[in-house]
PDB file of C-alpha atoms in Angstrom:
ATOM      1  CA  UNK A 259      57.438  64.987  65.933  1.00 27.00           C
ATOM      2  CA  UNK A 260      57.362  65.996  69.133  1.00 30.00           C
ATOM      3  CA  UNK A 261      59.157  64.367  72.007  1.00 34.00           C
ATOM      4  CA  UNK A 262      58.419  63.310  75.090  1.00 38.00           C
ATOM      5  CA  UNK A 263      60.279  62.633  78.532  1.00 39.00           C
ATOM      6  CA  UNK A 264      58.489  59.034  79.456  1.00 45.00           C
ATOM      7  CA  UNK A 265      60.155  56.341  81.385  1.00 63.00           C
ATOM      8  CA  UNK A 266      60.819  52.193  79.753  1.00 71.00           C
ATOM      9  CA  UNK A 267      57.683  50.398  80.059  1.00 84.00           C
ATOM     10  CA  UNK A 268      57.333  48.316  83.057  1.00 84.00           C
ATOM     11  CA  UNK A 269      58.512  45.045  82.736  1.00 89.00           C
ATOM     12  CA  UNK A 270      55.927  42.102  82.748  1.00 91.00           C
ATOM     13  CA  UNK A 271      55.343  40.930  86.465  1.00 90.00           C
ATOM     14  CA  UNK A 272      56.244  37.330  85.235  1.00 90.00           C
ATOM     15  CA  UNK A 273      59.973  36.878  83.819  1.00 90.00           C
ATOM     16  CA  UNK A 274      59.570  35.791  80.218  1.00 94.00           C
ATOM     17  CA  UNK A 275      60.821  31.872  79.064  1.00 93.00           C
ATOM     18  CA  UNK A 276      64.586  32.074  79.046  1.00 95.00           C
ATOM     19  CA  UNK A 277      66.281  31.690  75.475  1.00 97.00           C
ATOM     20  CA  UNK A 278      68.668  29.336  74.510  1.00 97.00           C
ATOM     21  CA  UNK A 279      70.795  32.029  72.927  1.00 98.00           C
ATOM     22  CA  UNK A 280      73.702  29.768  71.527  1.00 97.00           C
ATOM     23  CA  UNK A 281      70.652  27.563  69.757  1.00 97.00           C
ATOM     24  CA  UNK A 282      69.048  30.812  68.510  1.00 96.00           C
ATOM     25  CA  UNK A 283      72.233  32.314  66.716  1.00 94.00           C
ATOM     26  CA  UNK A 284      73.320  28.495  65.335  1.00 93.00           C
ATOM     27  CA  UNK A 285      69.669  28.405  63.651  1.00 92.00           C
ATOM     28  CA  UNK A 286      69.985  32.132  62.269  1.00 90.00           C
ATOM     29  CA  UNK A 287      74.202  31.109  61.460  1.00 88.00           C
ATOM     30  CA  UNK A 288      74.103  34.693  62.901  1.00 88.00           C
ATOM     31  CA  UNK A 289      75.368  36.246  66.275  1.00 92.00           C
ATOM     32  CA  UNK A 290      73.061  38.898  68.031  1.00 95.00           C
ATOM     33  CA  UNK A 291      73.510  42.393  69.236  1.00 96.00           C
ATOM     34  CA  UNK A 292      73.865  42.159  73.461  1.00 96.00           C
ATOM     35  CA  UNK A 293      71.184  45.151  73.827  1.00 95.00           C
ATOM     36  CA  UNK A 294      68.432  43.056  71.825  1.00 96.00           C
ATOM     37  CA  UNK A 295      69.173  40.278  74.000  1.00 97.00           C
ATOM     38  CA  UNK A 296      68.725  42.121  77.330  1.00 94.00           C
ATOM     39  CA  UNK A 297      65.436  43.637  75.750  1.00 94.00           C
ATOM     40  CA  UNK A 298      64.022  39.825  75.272  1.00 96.00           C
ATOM     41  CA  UNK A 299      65.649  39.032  78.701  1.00 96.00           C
ATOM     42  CA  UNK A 300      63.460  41.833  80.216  1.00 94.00           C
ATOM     43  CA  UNK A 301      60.390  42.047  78.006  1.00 95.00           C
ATOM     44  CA  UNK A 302      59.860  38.556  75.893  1.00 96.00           C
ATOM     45  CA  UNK A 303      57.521  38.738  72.972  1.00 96.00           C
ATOM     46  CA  UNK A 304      55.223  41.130  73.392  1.00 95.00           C
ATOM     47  CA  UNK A 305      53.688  44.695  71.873  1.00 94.00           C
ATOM     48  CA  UNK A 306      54.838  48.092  72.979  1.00 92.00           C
ATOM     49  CA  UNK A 307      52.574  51.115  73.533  1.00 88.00           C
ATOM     50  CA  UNK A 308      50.001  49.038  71.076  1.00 87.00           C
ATOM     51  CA  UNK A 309      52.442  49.600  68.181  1.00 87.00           C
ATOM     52  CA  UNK A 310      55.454  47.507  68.200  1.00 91.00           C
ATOM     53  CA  UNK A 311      55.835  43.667  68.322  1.00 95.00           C
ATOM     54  CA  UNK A 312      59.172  42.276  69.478  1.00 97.00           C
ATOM     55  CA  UNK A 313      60.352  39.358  67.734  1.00 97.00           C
ATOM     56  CA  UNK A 314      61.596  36.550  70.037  1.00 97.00           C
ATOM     57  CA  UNK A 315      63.536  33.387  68.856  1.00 97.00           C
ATOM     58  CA  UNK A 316      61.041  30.083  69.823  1.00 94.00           C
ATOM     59  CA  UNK A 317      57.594  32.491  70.583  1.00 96.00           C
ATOM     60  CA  UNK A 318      55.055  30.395  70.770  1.00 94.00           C
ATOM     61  CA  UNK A 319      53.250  32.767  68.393  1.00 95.00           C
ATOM     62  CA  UNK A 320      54.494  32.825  64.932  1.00 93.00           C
ATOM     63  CA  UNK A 321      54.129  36.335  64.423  1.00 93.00           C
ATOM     64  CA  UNK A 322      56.389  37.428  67.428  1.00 95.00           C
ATOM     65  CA  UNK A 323      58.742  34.604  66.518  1.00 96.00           C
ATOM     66  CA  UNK A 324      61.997  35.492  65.143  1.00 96.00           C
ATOM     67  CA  UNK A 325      62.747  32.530  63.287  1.00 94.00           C
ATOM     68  CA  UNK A 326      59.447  32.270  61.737  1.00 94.00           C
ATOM     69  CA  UNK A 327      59.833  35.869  60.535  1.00 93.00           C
ATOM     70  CA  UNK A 328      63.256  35.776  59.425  1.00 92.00           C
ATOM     71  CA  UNK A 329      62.357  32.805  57.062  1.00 89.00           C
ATOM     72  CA  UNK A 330      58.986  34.734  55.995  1.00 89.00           C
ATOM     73  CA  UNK A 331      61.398  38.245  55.632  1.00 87.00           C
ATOM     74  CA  UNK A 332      64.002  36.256  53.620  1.00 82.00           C
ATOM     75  CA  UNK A 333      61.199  35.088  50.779  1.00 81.00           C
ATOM     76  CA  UNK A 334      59.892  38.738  50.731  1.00 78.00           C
ATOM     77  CA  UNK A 335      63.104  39.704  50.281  1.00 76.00           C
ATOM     78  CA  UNK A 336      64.280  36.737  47.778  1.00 71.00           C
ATOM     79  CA  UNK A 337      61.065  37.797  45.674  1.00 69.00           C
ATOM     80  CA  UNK A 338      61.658  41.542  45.632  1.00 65.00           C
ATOM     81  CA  UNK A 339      65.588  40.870  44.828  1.00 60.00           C
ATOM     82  CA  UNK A 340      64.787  38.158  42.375  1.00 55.00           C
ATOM     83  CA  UNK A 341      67.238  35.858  44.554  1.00 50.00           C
ATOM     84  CA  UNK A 342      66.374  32.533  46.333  1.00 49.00           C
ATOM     85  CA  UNK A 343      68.158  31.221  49.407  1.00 48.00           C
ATOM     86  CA  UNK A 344      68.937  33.214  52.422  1.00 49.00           C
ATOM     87  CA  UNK A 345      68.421  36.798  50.226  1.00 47.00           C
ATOM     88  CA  UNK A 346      68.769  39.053  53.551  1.00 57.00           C
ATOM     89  CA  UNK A 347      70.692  37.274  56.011  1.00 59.00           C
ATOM     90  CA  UNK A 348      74.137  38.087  57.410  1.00 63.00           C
ATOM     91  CA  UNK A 349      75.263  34.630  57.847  1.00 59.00           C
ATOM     92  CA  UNK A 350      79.021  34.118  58.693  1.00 59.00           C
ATOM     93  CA  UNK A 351      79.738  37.405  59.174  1.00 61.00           C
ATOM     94  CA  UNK A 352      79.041  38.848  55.535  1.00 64.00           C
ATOM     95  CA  UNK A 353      76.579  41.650  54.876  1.00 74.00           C
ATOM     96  CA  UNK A 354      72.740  41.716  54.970  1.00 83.00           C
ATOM     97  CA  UNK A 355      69.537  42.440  56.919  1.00 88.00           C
ATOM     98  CA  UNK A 356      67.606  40.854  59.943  1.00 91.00           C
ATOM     99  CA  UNK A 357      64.385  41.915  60.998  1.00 93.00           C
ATOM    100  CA  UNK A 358      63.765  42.376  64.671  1.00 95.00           C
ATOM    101  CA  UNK A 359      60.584  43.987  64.891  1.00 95.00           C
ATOM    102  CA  UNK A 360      57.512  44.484  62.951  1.00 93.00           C
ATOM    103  CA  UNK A 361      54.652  47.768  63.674  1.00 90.00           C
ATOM    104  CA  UNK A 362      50.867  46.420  64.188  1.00 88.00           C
ATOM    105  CA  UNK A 363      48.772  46.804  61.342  1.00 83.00           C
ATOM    106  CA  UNK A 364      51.135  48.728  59.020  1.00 84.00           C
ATOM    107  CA  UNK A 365      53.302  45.716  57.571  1.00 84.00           C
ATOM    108  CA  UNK A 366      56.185  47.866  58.303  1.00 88.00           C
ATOM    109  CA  UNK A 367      59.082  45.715  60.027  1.00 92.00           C
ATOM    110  CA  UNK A 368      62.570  47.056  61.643  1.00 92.00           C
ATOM    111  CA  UNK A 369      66.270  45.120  60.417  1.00 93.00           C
ATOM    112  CA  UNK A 370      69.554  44.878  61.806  1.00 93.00           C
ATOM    113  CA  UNK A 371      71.519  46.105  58.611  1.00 91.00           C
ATOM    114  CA  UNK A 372      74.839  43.857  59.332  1.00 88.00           C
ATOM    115  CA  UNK A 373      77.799  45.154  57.374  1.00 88.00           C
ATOM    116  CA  UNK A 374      80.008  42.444  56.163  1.00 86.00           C
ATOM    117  CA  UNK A 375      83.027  42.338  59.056  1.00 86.00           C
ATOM    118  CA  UNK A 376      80.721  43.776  61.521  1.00 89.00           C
ATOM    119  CA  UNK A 377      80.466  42.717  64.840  1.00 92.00           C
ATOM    120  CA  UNK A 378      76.335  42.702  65.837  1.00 94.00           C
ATOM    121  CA  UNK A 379      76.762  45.440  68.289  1.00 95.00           C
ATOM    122  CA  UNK A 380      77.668  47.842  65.268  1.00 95.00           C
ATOM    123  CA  UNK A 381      74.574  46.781  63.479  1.00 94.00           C
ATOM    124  CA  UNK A 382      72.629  49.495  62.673  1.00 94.00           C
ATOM    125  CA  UNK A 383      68.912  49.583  62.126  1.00 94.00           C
ATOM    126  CA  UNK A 384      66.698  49.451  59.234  1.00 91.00           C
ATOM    127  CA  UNK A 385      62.930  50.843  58.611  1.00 91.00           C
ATOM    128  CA  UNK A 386      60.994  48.987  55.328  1.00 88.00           C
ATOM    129  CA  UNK A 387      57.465  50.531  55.054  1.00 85.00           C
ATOM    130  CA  UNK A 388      56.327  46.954  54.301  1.00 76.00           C
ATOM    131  CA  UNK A 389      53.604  47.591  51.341  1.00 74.00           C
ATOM    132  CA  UNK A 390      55.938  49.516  49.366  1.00 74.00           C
ATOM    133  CA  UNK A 391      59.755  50.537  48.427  1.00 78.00           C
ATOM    134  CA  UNK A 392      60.913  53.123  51.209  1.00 83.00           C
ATOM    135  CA  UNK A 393      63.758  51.588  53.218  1.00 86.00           C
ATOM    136  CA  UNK A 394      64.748  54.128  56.303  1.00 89.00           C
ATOM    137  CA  UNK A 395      68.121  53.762  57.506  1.00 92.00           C
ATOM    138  CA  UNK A 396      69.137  54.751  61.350  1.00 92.00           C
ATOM    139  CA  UNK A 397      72.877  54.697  62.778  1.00 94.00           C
ATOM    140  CA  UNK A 398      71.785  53.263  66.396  1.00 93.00           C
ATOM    141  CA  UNK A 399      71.599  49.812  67.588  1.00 94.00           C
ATOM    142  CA  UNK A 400      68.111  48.509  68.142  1.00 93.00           C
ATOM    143  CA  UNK A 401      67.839  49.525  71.949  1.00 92.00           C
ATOM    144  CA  UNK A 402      68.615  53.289  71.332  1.00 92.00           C
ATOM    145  CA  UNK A 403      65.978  53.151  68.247  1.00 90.00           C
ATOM    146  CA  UNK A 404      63.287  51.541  69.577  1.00 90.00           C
ATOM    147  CA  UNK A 405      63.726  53.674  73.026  1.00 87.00           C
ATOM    148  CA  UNK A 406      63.892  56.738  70.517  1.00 85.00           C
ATOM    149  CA  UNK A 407      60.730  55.835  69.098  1.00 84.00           C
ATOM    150  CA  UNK A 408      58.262  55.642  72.018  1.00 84.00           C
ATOM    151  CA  UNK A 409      60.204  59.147  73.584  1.00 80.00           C
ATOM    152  CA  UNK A 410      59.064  60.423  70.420  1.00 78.00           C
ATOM    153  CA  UNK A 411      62.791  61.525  69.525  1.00 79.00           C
ATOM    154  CA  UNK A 412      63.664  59.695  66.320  1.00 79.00           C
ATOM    155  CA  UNK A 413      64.383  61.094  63.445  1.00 79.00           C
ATOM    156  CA  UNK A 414      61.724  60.027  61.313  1.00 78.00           C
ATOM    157  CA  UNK A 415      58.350  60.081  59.779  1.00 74.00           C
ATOM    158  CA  UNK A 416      57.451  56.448  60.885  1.00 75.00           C
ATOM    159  CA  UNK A 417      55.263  55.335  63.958  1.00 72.00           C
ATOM    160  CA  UNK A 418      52.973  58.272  63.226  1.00 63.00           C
ATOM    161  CA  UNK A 419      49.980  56.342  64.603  1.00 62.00           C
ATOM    162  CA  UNK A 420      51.743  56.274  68.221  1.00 61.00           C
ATOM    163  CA  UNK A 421      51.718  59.846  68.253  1.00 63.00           C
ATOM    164  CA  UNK A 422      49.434  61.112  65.947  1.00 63.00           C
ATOM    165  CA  UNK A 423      46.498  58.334  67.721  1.00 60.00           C
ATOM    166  CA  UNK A 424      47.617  56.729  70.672  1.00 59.00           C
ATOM    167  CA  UNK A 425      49.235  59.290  72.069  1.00 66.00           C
ATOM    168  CA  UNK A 426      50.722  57.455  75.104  1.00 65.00           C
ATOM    169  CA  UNK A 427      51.011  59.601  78.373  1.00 70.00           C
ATOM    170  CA  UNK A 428      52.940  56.401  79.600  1.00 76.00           C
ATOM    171  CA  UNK A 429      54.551  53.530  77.931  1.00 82.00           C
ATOM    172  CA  UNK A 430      53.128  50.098  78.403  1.00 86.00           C
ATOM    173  CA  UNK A 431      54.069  47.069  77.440  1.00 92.00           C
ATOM    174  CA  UNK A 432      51.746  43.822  77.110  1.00 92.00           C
ATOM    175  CA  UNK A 433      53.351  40.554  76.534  1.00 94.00           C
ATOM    176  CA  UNK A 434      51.803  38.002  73.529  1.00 95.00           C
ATOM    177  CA  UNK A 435      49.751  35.679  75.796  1.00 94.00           C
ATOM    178  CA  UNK A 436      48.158  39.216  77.390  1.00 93.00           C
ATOM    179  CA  UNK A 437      46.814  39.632  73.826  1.00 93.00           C
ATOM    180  CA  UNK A 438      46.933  36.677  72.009  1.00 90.00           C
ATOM    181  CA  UNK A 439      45.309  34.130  74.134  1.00 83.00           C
ATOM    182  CA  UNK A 440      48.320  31.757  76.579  1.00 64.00           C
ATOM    183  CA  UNK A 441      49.799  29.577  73.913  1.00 54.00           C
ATOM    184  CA  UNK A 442      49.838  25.791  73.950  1.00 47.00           C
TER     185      UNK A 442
END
């Protein structure tokens, strides 16, 4: 893939809602990785360069909201690992996967992979194609990845439709009321 030398997306003009981050982590019975919290700080819920939905805890959309996809992720997960409960999550501290982010139209989503006795800024990242069985693993946090991604500089075959379609001459960034419709 070739790369590209683009700047961060532009913020939205309007600060997104502020998160109650201590509430967030007690409902997950997970902590979360500083970077992805300054990236919902800046951005909120929203789509980058028409490919990549951020996952926010208490979105007013279900699809951009973490919780709602964390519980929808852990039956996916429960069914494909023949497990019920919480089959991914890396509650307490132990080991297991959280997803983060999910890529429009593709059913592809991105997970913290949280080693047991890690602290969330060591999570690493995890690509699951969505409709099938390939699981991509990447040793960066989720700000370097996802900044990787739209510069075009990842190592990997993913996200071929923002390059191979799109092909952005400059990032953008459009939050979930832009194109979903203002919520409540």
């Amino acid at each position: 893939m070739v790369g590209s030398i683009l700047r961060a997306p532009v913020p939205p003009a309007d600060p997104p809602p502020a998160v109650d981050w201590a509430q967030a982590e007690r409902a997950l019975d997970a902590a979360l990785p500083a970077d992805y919290k300054r990236l919902v700080e800046t951005y909120g819920d929203g789509l980058f360069d028409g490919t990549i939905w951020l996952l926010v805890p208490d979105s007013a959309y279900d699809d951009c909201d973490l919780h709602a996809q964390v519980t929808a992720r852990d039956e996916v997960l429960a069914d494909l690992l023949g497990v019920r409960g919480q089959a991914g999550r890396p509650a307490g501290g132990g080991g297991g996967v959280l997803p983060w982010v999910f890529e429009e139209g593709t059913g592809a989503f991105l997970y913290w992979l949280a080693r047991p006795g890690q602290r969330p800024e060591e999570w690493t990242v995890l690509y699951n194609e969505g409709r099938g069985p390939l699981w991509e693993h990447h040793d960066m946090g989720c700000l370097a990845f996802l900044l990787a991604v739209l510069t075009g500089t990842a190592e990997t075959e993913r996200f071929g439709y923002l390059y191979e379609v799109l092909k952005p001459t400059a990032h953008r960034f459009a939050t979930a009321d832009q194109i979903l419709g203002t919520a409540g």
